[in-house]
Coordinates of C-alpha atoms in Angstrom, one line a residue:
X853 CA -17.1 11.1 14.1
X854 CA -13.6 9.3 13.8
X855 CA -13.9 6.6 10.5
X856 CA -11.2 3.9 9.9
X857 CA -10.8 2.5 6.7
X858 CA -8.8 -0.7 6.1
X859 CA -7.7 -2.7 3.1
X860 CA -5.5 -4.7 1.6
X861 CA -5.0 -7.3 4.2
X862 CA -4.0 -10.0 2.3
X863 CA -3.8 -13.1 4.9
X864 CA -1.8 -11.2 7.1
X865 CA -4.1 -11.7 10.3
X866 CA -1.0 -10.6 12.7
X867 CA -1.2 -6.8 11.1
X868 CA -4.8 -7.2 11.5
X869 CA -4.6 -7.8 15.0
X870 CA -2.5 -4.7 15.5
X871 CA -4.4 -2.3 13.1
X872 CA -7.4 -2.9 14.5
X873 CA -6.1 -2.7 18.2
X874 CA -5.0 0.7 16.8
X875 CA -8.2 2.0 15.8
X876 CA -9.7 0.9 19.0
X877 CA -7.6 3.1 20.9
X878 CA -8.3 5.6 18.6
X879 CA -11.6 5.3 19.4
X880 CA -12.9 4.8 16.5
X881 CA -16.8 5.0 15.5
X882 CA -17.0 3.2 12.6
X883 CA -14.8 0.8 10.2
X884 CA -14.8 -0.1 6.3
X885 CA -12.8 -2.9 4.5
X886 CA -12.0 -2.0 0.9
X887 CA -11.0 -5.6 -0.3
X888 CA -8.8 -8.2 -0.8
X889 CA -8.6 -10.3 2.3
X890 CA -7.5 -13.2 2.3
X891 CA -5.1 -14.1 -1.0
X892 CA -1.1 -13.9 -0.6
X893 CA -1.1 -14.6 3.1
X894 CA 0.1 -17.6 5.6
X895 CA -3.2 -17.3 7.6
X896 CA -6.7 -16.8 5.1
X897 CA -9.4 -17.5 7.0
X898 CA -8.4 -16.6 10.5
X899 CA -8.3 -12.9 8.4
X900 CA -11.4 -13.7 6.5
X901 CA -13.2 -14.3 10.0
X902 CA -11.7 -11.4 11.7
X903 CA -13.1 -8.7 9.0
X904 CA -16.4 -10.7 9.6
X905 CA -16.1 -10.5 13.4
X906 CA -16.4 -6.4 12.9
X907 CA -19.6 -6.5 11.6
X908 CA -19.5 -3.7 9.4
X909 CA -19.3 -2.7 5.0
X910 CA -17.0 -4.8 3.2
X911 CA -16.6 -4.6 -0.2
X912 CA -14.5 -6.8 -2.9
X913 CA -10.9 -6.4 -4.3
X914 CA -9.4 -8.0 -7.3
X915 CA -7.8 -10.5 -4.9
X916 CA -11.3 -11.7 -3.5
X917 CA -12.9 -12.2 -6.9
X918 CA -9.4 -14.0 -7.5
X919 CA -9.7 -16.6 -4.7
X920 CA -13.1 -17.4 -5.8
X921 CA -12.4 -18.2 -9.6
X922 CA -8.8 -17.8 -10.0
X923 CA -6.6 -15.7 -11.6
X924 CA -7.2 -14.7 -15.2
X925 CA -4.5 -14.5 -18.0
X926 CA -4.7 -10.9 -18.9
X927 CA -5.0 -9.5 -15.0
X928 CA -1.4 -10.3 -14.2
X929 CA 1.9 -10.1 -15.8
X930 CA 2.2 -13.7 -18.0
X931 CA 5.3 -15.2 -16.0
X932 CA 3.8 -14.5 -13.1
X933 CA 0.0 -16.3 -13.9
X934 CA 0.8 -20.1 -13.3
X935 CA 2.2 -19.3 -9.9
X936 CA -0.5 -16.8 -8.9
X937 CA -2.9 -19.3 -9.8
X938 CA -0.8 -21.8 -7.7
X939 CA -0.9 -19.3 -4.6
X940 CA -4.8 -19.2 -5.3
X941 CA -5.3 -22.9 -5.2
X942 CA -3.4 -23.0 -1.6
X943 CA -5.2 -20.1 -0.3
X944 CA -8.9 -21.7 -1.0
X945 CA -7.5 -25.0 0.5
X946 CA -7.0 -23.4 3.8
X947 CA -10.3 -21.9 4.0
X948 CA -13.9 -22.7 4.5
X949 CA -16.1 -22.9 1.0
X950 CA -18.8 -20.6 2.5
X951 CA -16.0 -17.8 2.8
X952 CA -14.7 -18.3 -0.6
X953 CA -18.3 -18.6 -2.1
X954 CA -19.0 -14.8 0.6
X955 CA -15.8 -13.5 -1.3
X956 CA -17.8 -13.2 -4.3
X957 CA -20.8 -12.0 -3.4
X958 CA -19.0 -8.7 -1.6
X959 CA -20.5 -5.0 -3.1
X960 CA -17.8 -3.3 -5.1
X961 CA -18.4 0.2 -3.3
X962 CA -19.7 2.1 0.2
X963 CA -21.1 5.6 0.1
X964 CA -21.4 7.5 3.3
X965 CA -22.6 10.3 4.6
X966 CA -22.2 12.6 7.9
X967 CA -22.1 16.1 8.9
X968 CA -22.7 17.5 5.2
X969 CA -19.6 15.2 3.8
X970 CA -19.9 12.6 1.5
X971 CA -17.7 10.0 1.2
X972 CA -16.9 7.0 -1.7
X973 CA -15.0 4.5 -1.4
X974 CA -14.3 1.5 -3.6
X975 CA -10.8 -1.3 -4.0
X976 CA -9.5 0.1 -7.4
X977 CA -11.4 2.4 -9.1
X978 CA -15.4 2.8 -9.0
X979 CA -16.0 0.5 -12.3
X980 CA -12.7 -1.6 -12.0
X981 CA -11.3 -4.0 -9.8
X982 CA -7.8 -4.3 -11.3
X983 CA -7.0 -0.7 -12.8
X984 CA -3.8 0.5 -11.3
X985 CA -4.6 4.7 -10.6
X986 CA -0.6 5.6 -9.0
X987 CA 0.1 7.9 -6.3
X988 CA 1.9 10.1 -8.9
X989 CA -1.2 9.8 -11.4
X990 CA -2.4 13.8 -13.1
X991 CA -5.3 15.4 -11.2
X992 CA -6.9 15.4 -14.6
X993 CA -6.3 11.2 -14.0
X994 CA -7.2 11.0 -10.3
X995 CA -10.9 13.4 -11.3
X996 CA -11.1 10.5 -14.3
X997 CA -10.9 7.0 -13.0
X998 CA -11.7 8.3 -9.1
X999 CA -15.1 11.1 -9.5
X1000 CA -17.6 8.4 -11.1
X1001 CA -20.0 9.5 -8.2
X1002 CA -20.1 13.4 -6.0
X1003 CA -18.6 13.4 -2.9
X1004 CA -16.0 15.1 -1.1
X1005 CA -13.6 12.5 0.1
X1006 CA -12.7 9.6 -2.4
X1007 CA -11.0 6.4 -0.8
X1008 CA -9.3 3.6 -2.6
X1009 CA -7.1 0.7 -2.0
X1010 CA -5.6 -1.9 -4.9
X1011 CA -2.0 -0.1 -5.4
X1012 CA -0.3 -0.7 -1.8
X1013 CA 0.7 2.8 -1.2
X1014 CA -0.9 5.4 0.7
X1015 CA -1.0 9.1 0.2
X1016 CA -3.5 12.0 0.3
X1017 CA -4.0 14.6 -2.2
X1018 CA -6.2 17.4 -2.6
X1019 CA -7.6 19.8 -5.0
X1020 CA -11.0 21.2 -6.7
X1021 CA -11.8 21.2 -3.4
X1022 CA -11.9 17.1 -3.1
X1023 CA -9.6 14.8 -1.5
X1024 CA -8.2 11.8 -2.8
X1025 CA -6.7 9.0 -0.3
X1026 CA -4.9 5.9 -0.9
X1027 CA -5.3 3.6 2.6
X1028 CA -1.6 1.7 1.4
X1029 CA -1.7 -1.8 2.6
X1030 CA -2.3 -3.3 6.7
X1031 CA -1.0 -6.5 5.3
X1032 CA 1.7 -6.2 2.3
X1033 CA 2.9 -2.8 1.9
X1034 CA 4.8 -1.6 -1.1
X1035 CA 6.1 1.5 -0.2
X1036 CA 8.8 0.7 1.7
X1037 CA 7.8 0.9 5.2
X1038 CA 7.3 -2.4 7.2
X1039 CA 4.2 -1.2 8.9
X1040 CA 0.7 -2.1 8.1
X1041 CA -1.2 1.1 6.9
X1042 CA -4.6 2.5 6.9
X1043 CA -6.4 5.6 6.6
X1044 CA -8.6 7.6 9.3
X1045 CA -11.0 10.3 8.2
X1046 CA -12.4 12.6 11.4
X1047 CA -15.7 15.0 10.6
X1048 CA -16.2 17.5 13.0
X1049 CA -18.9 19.6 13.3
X1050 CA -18.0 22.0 10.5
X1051 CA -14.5 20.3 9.3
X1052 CA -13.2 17.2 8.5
X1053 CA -9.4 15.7 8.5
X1054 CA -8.0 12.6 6.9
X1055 CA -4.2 10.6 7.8
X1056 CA -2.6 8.1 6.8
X1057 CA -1.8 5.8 10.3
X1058 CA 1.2 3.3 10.0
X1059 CA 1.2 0.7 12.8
X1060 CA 3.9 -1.6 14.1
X1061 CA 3.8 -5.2 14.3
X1062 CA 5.8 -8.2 14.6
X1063 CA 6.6 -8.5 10.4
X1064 CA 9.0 -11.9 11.6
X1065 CA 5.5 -13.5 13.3
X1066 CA 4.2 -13.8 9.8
X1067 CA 7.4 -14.5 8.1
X1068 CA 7.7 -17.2 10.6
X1069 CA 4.3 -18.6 9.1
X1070 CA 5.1 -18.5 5.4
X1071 CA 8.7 -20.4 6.0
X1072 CA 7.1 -23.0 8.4
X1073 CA 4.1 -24.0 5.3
X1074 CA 4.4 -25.0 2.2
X1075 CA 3.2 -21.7 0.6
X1076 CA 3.7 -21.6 -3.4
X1077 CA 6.3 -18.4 -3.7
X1078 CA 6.9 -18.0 -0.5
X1079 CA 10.5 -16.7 -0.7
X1080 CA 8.7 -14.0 -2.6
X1081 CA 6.4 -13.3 -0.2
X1082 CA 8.8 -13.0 2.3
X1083 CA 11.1 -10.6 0.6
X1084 CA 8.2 -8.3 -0.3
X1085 CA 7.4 -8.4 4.1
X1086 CA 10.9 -7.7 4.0
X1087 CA 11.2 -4.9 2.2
X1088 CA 7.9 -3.6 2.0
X1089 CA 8.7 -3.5 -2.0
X1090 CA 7.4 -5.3 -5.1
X1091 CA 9.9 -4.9 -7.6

C-alpha cells in the first residue's frame, strides 16, 4: 500500500500539477491533504478545485481557517498582520464563496489504518492549528505536542520543512511544503509512506517544477506582497 501525503500548497496550482503527476507515477494508492490550500498563492481556486478533483480526506490548516475569517492579531507577527489580512482579502476575491465557506468546514485530523500500522495525521499539531513544533524540536517535545492519539506513524505539515525522525519506536514526519518551501530547496515536497506486508517505509519526495511559471503569475497580478512572495519561491526561505 503506497500512501501520499500532501500539504501546504498554498495557491501554487503549478507545484500541484507536478506533485501529483509524481505520485501517479509512483503509483500511488491513496492521497491525504493536510491543509492550507489556497492562501499566499497567484492561483486559489484552480488549487482549491484540484485537491477537490482527488476526491479523497482533507483536513484544515491555519491558512484555510485564515481565508475564511481572516487573520487574527495574535497568530502572526504584528507588522506583518495588516498585510496578511490584505493578502487574505485578495485571495477570497479570486475564489468562489462555496470554497471559502468548504474551507471552514474541513476536519482538523485523518486516522488510518492498514496492515497492523496506524497512522495520524493532522496540519500543526493534533489540538492546534498554528503551533509551530521545529524540525530540531526534543523527542520529549515531538512525544508532547505530536502523541495526543496511539499510532505508529505521526504526520504533520504547518512549519514548511520536511524531515523524518524516529524513536520509541514511532516515527515522526514533517511533509515540508509542495507549494512554498522554506528549507531551501526550490522543489515542492511531500511525504510517501509504503506498508508492506510486515514493514513499512516513509520518504520525503522533492519534485521539480517550473518555480518562474508561478513567479510569472504573482508579477503579472496585483498580489498584496508580492515581491515577498516571490523572494520566498526564490529562495525557498522565509527569513
Amino acid at each position: 500500500m503506497k500512501l501520499a501525503f500532501i500539504s501546504d500548497i498554498h495557491g501554487n496550482a503549478h507545484a500541484l500539477e507536478a506533485v501529483l503527476e509524481d505520485i501517479e507515477q509512483k503509483r500511488a494508492d491513496k492521497i491525504f491533504v493536510l491543509g492550507d490550500l489556497c492562501f499566499r498563492g497567484p492561483e486559489p481556486q484552480r488549487a482549491y478545485e484540484m485537491v477537490m478533483a482527488l476526491n479523497t480526506e482533507v483536513i484544515k490548516g491555519n491558512a484555510d481557517e485564515w481565508v475564511y475569517r481572516g487573520v487574527g492579531m495574535n497568530e502572526v507577527p504584528e507588522k506583518a498582520y495588516e498585510m496578511m489580512n490584505r493578502e487574505r482579502d485578495w485571495t477570497v476575491s479570486r475564489m468562489e464563496q462555496n470554497a471559502v465557506e468548504s474551507l471552514h468546514q474541513l476536519p482538523e485530523e485523518v486516522k488510518y489504518e492498514y496492515g497492523g500500522i496506524k497512522i495520524h495525521g493532522f496540519h500543526a499539531t493534533p489540538y492546534s492549528l498554528f503551533e509551530n513544533v521545529p524540525p530540531d524540536s526534543e523527542n520529549s517535545k515531538l512525544k508532547e505536542k505530536l502523541m495526543q492519539e496511539d499510532a505508529d506513524i505521526y504526520l504533520y505539515a504547518h512549519i514548511h520543512l520536511p524531515f523524518i525522525r524516529t524513536f520509541d519506536g514511532k516515527t515522526f514526519v514533517n511533509l515540508g511544503s509542495v507549494g512554498l518551501p522554506f528549507d531551501g530547496i526550490a522543489k515542492a515536497s511531500y511525504a510517501m509512506v509504503e506498508i508492506g506486508d510486515h514493514d513499512y517505509q516513509v520518504s520525503n519526495v522533492r519534485v521539480s517544477y517550473d518555480v518562474q511559471k508561478t513567479i510569472g503569475l504573482f508579477e503579472a497580478s496585483d498580489y498584496p506582497n508580492k515581491d515577498k512572495l516571490i523572494d520566498i519561491l526564490t529562495r525557498a526561505k522565509n527569513d
